[in-house]
Amino acid sequence: MIAPPPLRLEQVTLRHGGQVAVHDLSGSFEPGSLTALVGPNGAGKTTLLRALVGLHKLAAGHVDRGGLVPADIALLPQSSQLDRHFPITCADVVALGVAGRCGAFRPIATSVRTAAREALATVGLPDHADRPIAALSTGQFQRVLFARLILQDAPVLLLDEPFAAVDATTEDVLLGLIEAWHAEGRTIVTVLHDLDLVRAVFPDTLLLSGAPIAWGPTDRALSEANRRRAGLLRTRPVRLPRAAA
């Protein structure tokens, strides 16, 4: 893994569906930082992640990735947006994490398949390599996506609601991986709704509500005044029932 440079945003404005999603955002995700991206629904959080990796065109401003190429920035999309009916195994999904390096039309090397199985074991799915993803629970599928991140080995990780609708055990496993990646010096930006979790684990927070409300140490960013400005007055979110692991 290469050492991540800062990701710098200069007066970034993003549009989505004809509307301004993020307006005039400037700041920097510093190397090795662990940042929660927080805000109400429609605040532009997913759009910002896509812009950081280059998948969403800027309406204005500039993103300086410090020379990073697309393979150096791993994006974990919301699992609910992914089609799990495609006939593909868990090991194949994990191996796709290095498809860009291997070539789109080359067969998957034995070493990659071995690494995919090892990554599945790391996330607690040692016997799932040949299982179709359609047979997985929500929590199991999210573990598979994290195993793919292990193979990608990117210095920058962008995670969009990684704990949505997963069980508590799976959340603990995934949090452990995030904390380990942070300890390795990777830059991590994570969309979250659980403010208690943000306060407990994430040192920095970017609070968005269309325009940026606050960006910095979590305690300051999530002050009562800032949460009021963003429309986030509850200290505890309403949790959805968790799916089985």
XYZ file of N, CA and C in Angstrom:
735
model
N 0.843 -1.202 0.000
C 0.000 0.000 0.000
C 0.872 1.244 0.000
N 0.561 2.183 -0.900
C 1.271 3.451 -0.901
C 0.712 4.359 0.199
N 1.517 5.299 0.661
C 1.034 6.246 1.668
C 0.051 7.211 1.016
N -1.114 7.420 1.609
C -2.102 8.294 0.983
C -1.717 9.764 1.110
N -1.911 10.540 0.044
C -1.752 11.988 0.147
C -3.040 12.602 0.695
N -3.037 13.886 1.019
C -4.304 14.540 1.382
C -5.266 14.550 0.188
N -6.553 14.483 0.479
C -7.595 14.718 -0.530
C -8.135 16.116 -0.278
N -7.849 17.023 -1.183
C -8.192 18.430 -0.975
C -9.381 18.832 -1.848
N -10.329 19.513 -1.228
C -11.496 20.016 -1.937
C -11.471 21.544 -1.902
N -11.653 22.129 -3.053
C -11.623 23.582 -3.158
C -12.941 24.070 -3.776
N -13.793 24.656 -2.927
C -15.061 25.254 -3.338
C -15.867 24.306 -4.238
N -15.989 23.062 -3.783
C -16.679 22.032 -4.569
C -18.186 22.202 -4.466
N -18.839 22.231 -5.602
C -20.298 22.204 -5.683
C -20.707 21.021 -6.550
N -21.702 20.265 -6.078
C -22.170 19.073 -6.773
C -23.667 19.170 -7.003
N -24.090 18.711 -8.163
C -25.514 18.665 -8.488
C -25.940 17.210 -8.655
N -27.179 16.928 -8.263
C -27.741 15.579 -8.423
C -29.226 15.721 -8.752
N -29.625 15.127 -9.848
C -31.029 15.207 -10.237
C -31.500 16.625 -10.504
N -30.618 17.458 -11.012
C -30.985 18.826 -11.323
C -30.944 19.781 -10.153
N -30.645 19.263 -8.945
C -30.606 20.092 -7.748
C -29.180 20.139 -7.193
N -28.855 21.219 -6.494
C -27.561 21.308 -5.833
C -27.561 20.370 -4.630
N -26.626 19.415 -4.625
C -26.535 18.448 -3.527
C -25.523 18.897 -2.479
N -24.402 19.452 -2.919
C -23.363 19.960 -2.029
C -22.934 21.320 -2.569
N -22.822 22.295 -1.688
C -22.521 23.655 -2.140
C -21.278 24.202 -1.450
N -20.281 24.573 -2.259
C -19.132 25.349 -1.805
C -18.405 24.680 -0.633
N -17.970 23.461 -0.844
C -17.265 22.694 0.189
C -15.754 22.790 -0.034
N -15.057 23.252 0.969
C -13.602 23.321 0.926
C -13.034 22.684 2.195
N -11.943 21.979 2.035
C -11.296 21.351 3.182
C -10.425 20.207 2.712
N -9.921 19.424 3.654
C -8.982 18.365 3.312
C -9.190 17.151 4.206
N -9.233 15.971 3.576
C -9.153 14.711 4.313
C -7.661 14.388 4.431
N -7.138 14.526 5.629
C -5.699 14.380 5.826
C -5.282 12.911 5.762
N -4.023 12.647 5.405
C -3.541 11.263 5.329
C -3.763 10.514 6.638
N -4.339 9.331 6.541
C -4.563 8.498 7.714
C -5.723 8.921 8.586
N -6.518 9.889 8.134
C -7.647 10.349 8.951
C -8.813 9.371 8.870
N -9.624 9.374 9.924
C -10.827 8.541 10.015
C -11.994 9.491 10.235
N -12.775 9.709 9.178
C -13.793 10.760 9.188
C -15.173 10.180 8.953
N -16.127 10.570 9.789
C -17.532 10.242 9.573
C -18.159 11.337 8.720
N -18.949 10.928 7.740
C -19.686 11.854 6.888
C -21.145 11.760 7.300
N -21.663 12.837 7.890
C -22.959 12.816 8.570
C -23.853 13.913 8.009
N -25.149 13.639 7.983
C -26.116 14.645 7.572
C -27.459 13.998 7.311
N -28.501 14.799 7.171
C -29.827 14.250 6.917
C -29.900 13.618 5.537
N -30.962 12.851 5.285
C -31.173 12.283 3.958
C -31.235 13.403 2.928
N -30.568 13.169 1.795
C -30.549 14.180 0.752
C -29.508 15.255 0.947
N -28.597 15.062 1.914
C -27.585 16.080 2.205
C -26.401 16.042 1.251
N -26.351 15.067 0.354
C -25.270 14.983 -0.615
C -24.124 14.085 -0.221
N -24.323 13.222 0.761
C -23.222 12.394 1.279
C -22.742 11.385 0.230
N -23.666 10.623 -0.347
C -23.282 9.649 -1.366
C -22.704 10.342 -2.587
N -23.300 11.451 -2.987
C -22.798 12.198 -4.135
C -21.362 12.647 -3.903
N -21.051 13.077 -2.681
C -19.688 13.504 -2.370
C -18.715 12.341 -2.470
N -19.062 11.177 -1.938
C -18.168 10.026 -2.052
C -17.877 9.709 -3.516
N -18.907 9.716 -4.335
C -18.729 9.419 -5.766
C -17.850 10.473 -6.441
N -17.978 11.717 -6.019
C -17.132 12.769 -6.584
C -15.681 12.592 -6.172
N -15.447 12.144 -4.943
C -14.081 11.950 -4.466
C -13.339 10.902 -5.291
N -14.075 9.880 -5.748
C -13.421 8.824 -6.520
C -13.464 9.112 -8.019
N -14.153 10.192 -8.402
C -14.197 10.581 -9.807
C -15.361 10.036 -10.590
N -16.386 9.545 -9.907
C -17.557 8.977 -10.574
C -18.711 9.969 -10.721
N -18.565 11.148 -10.145
C -19.606 12.174 -10.243
C -18.943 13.485 -10.653
N -19.448 14.078 -11.716
C -18.862 15.305 -12.257
C -19.109 16.479 -11.321
N -18.094 17.298 -11.141
C -18.218 18.492 -10.317
C -18.978 19.566 -11.090
N -19.897 20.235 -10.399
C -20.546 21.401 -10.992
C -19.646 22.622 -10.904
N -18.808 22.666 -9.880
C -17.848 23.756 -9.704
C -16.787 23.283 -8.718
N -15.646 23.959 -8.731
C -14.593 23.653 -7.787
C -13.600 22.621 -8.300
N -12.819 22.097 -7.383
C -11.725 21.199 -7.760
C -11.466 20.199 -6.637
N -11.177 18.944 -7.010
C -10.735 17.913 -6.079
C -9.308 17.531 -6.437
N -8.401 17.706 -5.518
C -6.999 17.345 -5.709
C -6.749 16.024 -4.984
N -6.529 14.968 -5.759
C -6.307 13.633 -5.193
C -4.830 13.333 -4.967
N -3.988 14.308 -5.147
C -2.570 14.132 -4.859
C -1.878 13.094 -5.711
N -2.375 12.881 -6.938
C -1.741 11.922 -7.824
C -2.297 10.507 -7.734
N -3.266 10.290 -6.868
C -3.859 8.959 -6.773
C -4.623 8.616 -8.056
N -4.515 7.370 -8.492
C -5.284 6.865 -9.628
C -6.531 6.168 -9.089
N -7.549 5.906 -9.952
C -8.794 5.307 -9.460
C -8.608 4.046 -8.631
N -7.631 3.214 -8.969
C -7.423 1.977 -8.213
C -6.946 2.222 -6.793
N -6.461 3.437 -6.518
C -5.976 3.763 -5.179
C -7.089 4.212 -4.236
N -8.296 4.381 -4.758
C -9.434 4.824 -3.947
C -10.535 3.775 -4.072
N -10.828 3.094 -2.982
C -11.835 2.034 -2.975
C -13.159 2.589 -2.468
N -14.203 2.422 -3.257
C -15.543 2.883 -2.884
C -16.423 1.690 -2.561
N -16.960 1.666 -1.345
C -17.948 0.664 -0.958
C -19.326 1.299 -1.086
N -20.128 0.922 -2.101
C -21.457 1.522 -2.249
C -22.427 0.939 -1.228
N -23.585 1.559 -1.119
C -24.629 0.998 -0.277
C -25.025 -0.364 -0.828
N -25.060 -1.367 0.043
C -25.351 -2.727 -0.430
C -26.746 -2.844 -1.021
N -27.674 -1.991 -0.579
C -29.036 -2.048 -1.099
C -29.111 -1.637 -2.559
N -28.063 -0.970 -3.075
C -28.049 -0.527 -4.464
C -27.459 -1.568 -5.400
N -26.995 -2.694 -4.865
C -26.330 -3.706 -5.674
C -27.267 -4.859 -5.988
N -27.190 -5.375 -7.213
C -28.017 -6.494 -7.650
C -27.369 -7.804 -7.215
N -28.045 -8.506 -6.304
C -27.488 -9.758 -5.799
C -28.058 -10.978 -6.517
N -28.776 -10.778 -7.608
C -29.337 -11.908 -8.345
C -28.403 -12.411 -9.442
N -27.313 -11.697 -9.685
C -26.360 -12.129 -10.698
C -25.696 -13.423 -10.239
N -25.601 -14.431 -11.098
C -25.055 -15.742 -10.680
C -23.538 -15.712 -10.540
N -23.091 -15.300 -9.370
C -21.668 -15.181 -9.094
C -21.415 -15.608 -7.659
N -20.266 -16.206 -7.410
C -19.961 -16.711 -6.077
C -19.311 -15.627 -5.219
N -19.253 -15.896 -3.936
C -18.605 -14.963 -3.009
C -17.147 -14.746 -3.371
N -16.442 -15.820 -3.695
C -15.026 -15.694 -4.039
C -14.830 -14.852 -5.286
N -15.739 -14.976 -6.253
C -15.626 -14.182 -7.470
C -15.832 -12.692 -7.173
N -16.803 -12.376 -6.301
C -17.032 -10.971 -5.936
C -15.789 -10.399 -5.272
N -15.189 -11.162 -4.384
C -13.988 -10.688 -3.695
C -12.845 -10.500 -4.689
N -12.685 -11.436 -5.604
C -11.598 -11.361 -6.582
C -11.742 -10.160 -7.499
N -12.962 -9.671 -7.689
C -13.160 -8.480 -8.508
C -12.448 -7.262 -7.928
N -12.067 -7.346 -6.663
C -11.339 -6.250 -6.052
C -10.007 -5.958 -6.720
N -9.459 -6.941 -7.427
C -8.185 -6.719 -8.127
C -8.354 -6.874 -9.635
N -9.580 -6.815 -10.128
C -9.826 -6.996 -11.559
C -9.109 -5.941 -12.387
N -9.066 -4.700 -11.870
C -8.409 -3.628 -12.613
C -6.927 -3.874 -12.807
N -6.313 -4.552 -11.845
C -4.885 -4.831 -11.945
C -4.598 -6.060 -12.806
N -5.566 -7.018 -12.820
C -5.356 -8.261 -13.556
C -5.753 -8.135 -15.025
N -6.639 -7.179 -15.329
C -7.167 -7.084 -16.684
C -8.557 -7.662 -16.735
N -9.472 -6.971 -17.406
C -10.891 -7.338 -17.372
C -11.170 -8.704 -17.978
N -10.383 -9.132 -18.972
C -10.725 -10.354 -19.699
C -9.739 -11.491 -19.434
N -8.889 -11.316 -18.463
C -7.963 -12.383 -18.108
C -8.579 -13.292 -17.047
N -8.257 -14.580 -17.085
C -8.756 -15.468 -16.026
C -8.174 -15.082 -14.680
N -8.938 -15.374 -13.628
C -8.480 -15.051 -12.281
C -7.370 -16.015 -11.879
N -6.244 -15.459 -11.479
C -5.087 -16.280 -11.128
C -5.355 -17.075 -9.857
N -4.658 -18.205 -9.741
C -4.806 -19.049 -8.553
C -4.440 -18.282 -7.292
N -3.425 -17.436 -7.372
C -3.010 -16.664 -6.201
C -4.108 -15.706 -5.756
N -4.841 -15.144 -6.724
C -5.935 -14.234 -6.386
C -7.075 -15.007 -5.743
N -7.385 -16.172 -6.273
C -8.453 -16.988 -5.675
C -8.086 -17.394 -4.247
N -6.821 -17.713 -4.035
C -6.375 -18.059 -2.685
C -6.514 -16.866 -1.755
N -6.111 -15.689 -2.241
C -6.231 -14.478 -1.432
C -7.683 -14.152 -1.136
N -8.573 -14.421 -2.103
C -10.004 -14.169 -1.895
C -10.549 -15.063 -0.788
N -10.147 -16.311 -0.777
C -10.593 -17.225 0.286
C -10.046 -16.793 1.642
N -8.812 -16.332 1.671
C -8.235 -15.861 2.929
C -8.961 -14.617 3.431
N -9.340 -13.738 2.509
C -10.072 -12.537 2.906
C -11.457 -12.890 3.447
N -12.106 -13.866 2.826
C -13.407 -14.316 3.336
C -13.261 -14.904 4.739
N -12.186 -15.618 4.979
C -11.955 -16.149 6.325
C -11.739 -15.015 7.319
N -11.063 -13.963 6.893
C -10.801 -12.824 7.780
C -12.101 -12.165 8.233
N -13.107 -12.114 7.347
C -14.379 -11.481 7.716
C -15.365 -12.480 8.324
N -14.898 -13.699 8.606
C -15.750 -14.679 9.280
C -16.580 -15.552 8.375
N -16.183 -15.666 7.100
C -16.923 -16.507 6.154
C -15.981 -17.514 5.494
N -15.332 -18.369 6.275
C -14.322 -19.267 5.706
C -14.887 -20.328 4.776
N -16.178 -20.640 4.910
C -16.776 -21.718 4.113
C -17.732 -21.195 3.042
N -17.622 -19.909 2.700
C -18.586 -19.307 1.777
C -18.020 -19.009 0.394
N -16.804 -19.426 0.106
C -16.174 -19.033 -1.162
C -16.999 -19.432 -2.375
N -17.568 -20.625 -2.363
C -18.301 -21.127 -3.525
C -19.807 -20.908 -3.426
N -20.246 -20.193 -2.411
C -21.680 -19.954 -2.238
C -22.125 -18.778 -3.115
N -23.269 -18.892 -3.805
C -23.753 -17.765 -4.617
C -24.184 -16.608 -3.725
N -23.952 -15.388 -4.175
C -24.276 -14.233 -3.335
C -25.778 -14.092 -3.124
N -26.584 -14.677 -4.010
C -28.036 -14.596 -3.846
C -28.502 -15.339 -2.603
N -27.682 -16.260 -2.094
C -28.062 -17.062 -0.929
C -27.651 -16.419 0.385
N -27.048 -15.236 0.345
C -26.510 -14.625 1.552
C -27.526 -13.724 2.238
N -27.386 -13.578 3.541
C -28.122 -12.561 4.274
C -27.472 -11.199 4.016
N -28.134 -10.153 4.470
C -27.582 -8.808 4.296
C -26.222 -8.688 4.984
N -26.126 -9.205 6.199
C -24.870 -9.123 6.927
C -23.761 -9.909 6.260
N -24.076 -11.088 5.752
C -23.060 -11.894 5.079
C -22.568 -11.208 3.811
N -23.495 -10.618 3.060
C -23.097 -9.941 1.830
C -22.192 -8.742 2.131
N -22.497 -8.033 3.201
C -21.644 -6.895 3.559
C -20.246 -7.373 3.947
N -20.161 -8.505 4.599
C -18.843 -9.071 4.920
C -18.072 -9.401 3.642
N -18.782 -9.928 2.631
C -18.148 -10.232 1.345
C -17.586 -8.961 0.716
N -18.354 -7.869 0.773
C -17.885 -6.602 0.204
C -16.658 -6.085 0.953
N -16.605 -6.295 2.260
C -15.416 -5.896 3.021
C -14.225 -6.795 2.667
N -14.488 -8.073 2.402
C -13.399 -8.948 1.961
C -12.832 -8.456 0.631
N -13.693 -7.944 -0.233
C -13.216 -7.376 -1.496
C -12.314 -6.162 -1.239
N -12.680 -5.339 -0.250
C -11.830 -4.206 0.106
C -10.453 -4.667 0.571
N -10.398 -5.800 1.281
C -9.113 -6.327 1.735
C -8.209 -6.587 0.530
N -8.757 -7.200 -0.533
C -7.952 -7.478 -1.711
C -7.578 -6.201 -2.462
N -8.461 -5.214 -2.457
C -8.145 -3.969 -3.148
C -6.929 -3.283 -2.530
N -6.793 -3.376 -1.210
C -5.609 -2.860 -0.513
C -5.347 -1.400 -0.871
N -6.415 -0.594 -0.904
C -6.300 0.800 -1.327
C -5.906 1.694 -0.153
N -5.154 2.754 -0.410
C -4.789 3.670 0.668
C -5.924 4.581 1.111
N -6.948 4.715 0.257
C -8.111 5.540 0.599
C -9.369 4.687 0.459
N -10.199 4.696 1.503
C -11.422 3.900 1.544
C -12.609 4.825 1.765
N -13.610 4.728 0.896
C -14.837 5.508 0.998
C -15.985 4.533 1.209
N -16.612 4.590 2.365
C -17.601 3.592 2.774
C -18.966 4.254 2.928
N -19.950 3.788 2.156
C -21.278 4.394 2.165
C -22.241 3.529 2.983
N -22.539 3.973 4.184
C -23.453 3.273 5.106
C -23.085 1.794 5.255
N -21.881 1.501 5.704
C -21.437 0.110 5.764
C -22.171 -0.751 6.786
N -22.870 -0.129 7.742
C -23.539 -0.911 8.792
C -25.059 -0.932 8.637
N -25.567 -0.499 7.501
C -27.014 -0.442 7.305
C -27.604 -1.850 7.296
N -28.557 -2.083 8.204
C -29.338 -3.323 8.258
C -28.500 -4.569 8.508
N -27.345 -4.434 9.165
C -26.576 -5.618 9.528
C -26.754 -5.887 11.018
N -26.466 -7.119 11.428
C -26.606 -7.492 12.831
C -25.440 -6.964 13.643
N -25.595 -6.986 14.955
C -24.583 -6.407 15.844
C -23.243 -7.120 15.729
N -23.258 -8.448 15.556
C -22.005 -9.190 15.433
C -21.249 -8.776 14.183
N -21.971 -8.653 13.061
C -21.338 -8.221 11.819
C -20.796 -6.804 11.958
N -21.554 -5.924 12.607
C -21.080 -4.554 12.807
C -19.755 -4.549 13.568
N -19.645 -5.385 14.586
C -18.404 -5.447 15.351
C -17.236 -5.923 14.486
N -17.482 -6.932 13.637
C -16.431 -7.446 12.752
C -15.969 -6.358 11.792
N -16.918 -5.653 11.186
C -16.577 -4.626 10.196
C -15.897 -3.436 10.862
N -16.361 -3.077 12.046
C -15.701 -1.994 12.783
C -14.252 -2.358 13.104
N -14.023 -3.612 13.461
C -12.663 -4.052 13.729
C -11.761 -3.882 12.521
N -12.293 -4.170 11.325
C -11.514 -3.984 10.107
C -11.218 -2.512 9.859
N -12.231 -1.666 10.057
C -12.035 -0.231 9.857
C -10.973 0.300 10.806
N -11.037 -0.109 12.057
C -10.041 0.358 13.030
C -8.644 -0.152 12.685
N -8.554 -1.387 12.163
C -7.252 -1.920 11.754
C -6.706 -1.147 10.554
N -7.561 -0.829 9.596
C -7.127 -0.049 8.426
C -6.674 1.343 8.855
N -7.389 1.925 9.806
C -7.002 3.242 10.313
C -5.627 3.170 10.974
N -5.384 2.112 11.734
C -4.087 1.948 12.392
C -2.957 1.779 11.379
N -3.272 1.282 10.186
C -2.269 1.116 9.132
C -1.974 2.424 8.394
N -2.743 3.478 8.686
C -2.489 4.764 8.065
C -3.311 5.056 6.836
N -4.351 4.261 6.590
C -5.220 4.539 5.441
C -6.153 5.707 5.765
N -6.565 6.410 4.740
C -7.554 7.475 4.882
C -8.941 6.874 4.673
N -9.847 7.095 5.632
C -11.161 6.452 5.582
C -12.239 7.506 5.779
N -13.206 7.523 4.873
C -14.371 8.404 4.974
C -15.608 7.510 4.952
N -16.459 7.637 5.963
C -17.574 6.713 6.153
C -18.878 7.463 6.368
N -19.880 7.187 5.535
C -21.211 7.747 5.727
C -21.903 6.977 6.845
N -22.391 7.707 7.850
C -23.030 7.087 9.008
C -24.228 7.909 9.453
N -25.160 7.220 10.134
C -26.313 7.891 10.735
C -26.333 7.756 12.255
N -25.596 6.805 12.794
C -25.582 6.543 14.225
C -24.593 7.501 14.891
N -25.097 8.562 15.488
C -24.217 9.581 16.056
C -23.462 9.074 17.280
N -24.047 8.143 18.023
C -23.327 7.547 19.147
C -22.096 6.788 18.654
N -22.248 6.046 17.565
C -21.122 5.321 16.981
C -20.073 6.297 16.460
N -20.514 7.357 15.830
C -19.576 8.369 15.337
C -18.740 8.917 16.482
N -19.397 9.277 17.576
C -18.674 9.843 18.723
C -17.702 8.835 19.338
N -18.076 7.568 19.317
C -17.262 6.548 19.983
C -16.037 6.142 19.174
N -16.117 6.200 17.830
C -15.085 5.592 16.998
C -14.378 6.577 16.077
N -15.073 7.612 15.606
C -14.544 8.446 14.533
C -14.018 9.771 15.090
N -12.714 10.025 14.974
C -12.148 11.248 15.548
C -12.623 12.519 14.861
N -12.909 12.431 13.551
C -13.296 13.611 12.780
C -14.642 13.394 12.118
N -15.352 14.500 11.898
C -16.671 14.446 11.276
C -16.843 15.599 10.305
N -17.400 15.293 9.142
C -17.863 16.306 8.206
C -19.390 16.270 8.243
N -19.983 17.349 8.704
C -21.435 17.450 8.834
C -21.963 18.276 7.668
N -22.777 17.624 6.832
C -23.328 18.257 5.642
C -24.834 18.407 5.759
N -25.334 19.456 5.177
C -26.776 19.597 4.962
C -26.958 20.464 3.723
N -26.511 19.915 2.592
C -26.407 20.691 1.375
C -25.135 21.507 1.419
N -25.122 22.564 2.196
C -23.898 23.306 2.475
C -23.183 22.644 3.654
N -21.856 22.778 3.745
C -21.144 22.223 4.899
C -21.508 22.970 6.179
N -21.821 22.209 7.224
C -22.137 22.802 8.531
C -20.893 22.870 9.403
N -20.129 21.775 9.442
C -18.912 21.728 10.260
C -18.023 20.612 9.743
N -16.704 20.814 9.920
C -15.725 19.801 9.511
C -14.548 19.910 10.466
N -14.344 18.866 11.258
C -13.250 18.886 12.209
C -13.442 17.838 13.279
N -12.833 18.029 14.459
C -12.988 17.067 15.554
C -14.462 16.792 15.841
N -14.774 15.532 16.063
C -16.171 15.105 16.144
C -16.951 15.838 17.222
N -16.384 16.006 18.412
C -17.118 16.665 19.492
C -17.571 18.058 19.093
N -16.708 18.787 18.388
C -17.077 20.135 17.956
C -18.046 20.107 16.781
N -17.779 19.210 15.828
C -18.630 19.155 14.637
C -20.065 18.770 14.979
N -20.226 17.902 16.001
C -21.562 17.430 16.372
C -22.100 18.166 17.597
N -21.714 19.399 17.771
C -22.285 20.189 18.855
C -23.790 20.342 18.647
N -24.490 20.657 19.723
C -25.941 20.806 19.628
C -26.319 21.878 18.608
N -25.568 22.977 18.598
C -25.875 24.052 17.658
C -25.718 23.588 16.215
N -24.659 22.824 15.939
C -24.444 22.337 14.575
C -25.487 21.306 14.172
N -25.847 20.426 15.111
C -26.879 19.445 14.792
C -28.216 20.123 14.542
N -28.495 21.179 15.262
C -29.734 21.924 15.031
C -29.732 22.546 13.635
N -28.606 23.128 13.241
C -28.507 23.722 11.903
C -28.689 22.681 10.805
N -28.225 21.455 11.069
C -28.326 20.390 10.073
C -29.646 19.644 10.129
N -30.470 19.934 11.132
C -31.723 19.206 11.291
C -31.562 17.858 11.949
N -30.494 17.692 12.718
C -30.232 16.442 13.434
C -30.278 16.723 14.927
N -31.473 16.731 15.503
C -31.608 17.107 16.904
C -31.532 15.921 17.834
N -31.801 14.696 17.315
C -31.733 13.524 18.186
C -30.297 13.127 18.382
N -29.934 12.748 19.606
C -28.585 12.217 19.858
C -28.526 10.743 19.507
N -29.655 10.064 19.485
C -29.694 8.657 19.112
C -30.599 8.507 17.897
N -30.115 7.831 16.837
C -30.960 7.631 15.669
C -31.993 6.551 15.925
N -33.021 6.497 15.102
C -33.983 5.411 15.145
C -33.355 4.242 14.404
N -33.108 3.144 15.099
C -32.446 1.999 14.484
C -33.475 1.099 13.813
N -33.146 0.648 12.596
C -33.967 -0.341 11.913
C -33.677 -1.716 12.501
N -34.646 -2.656 12.409
C -34.365 -4.017 12.875
C -33.178 -4.595 12.110
N -32.311 -5.290 12.813
C -31.136 -5.840 12.183
C -31.467 -7.155 11.493
N -30.826 -7.373 10.359
C -30.975 -8.638 9.660
C -30.108 -9.698 10.318
N -30.371 -10.936 9.985
C -29.561 -12.028 10.521
C -28.184 -11.994 9.896
N -27.197 -12.477 10.639
C -25.819 -12.495 10.125
C -25.716 -13.424 8.924
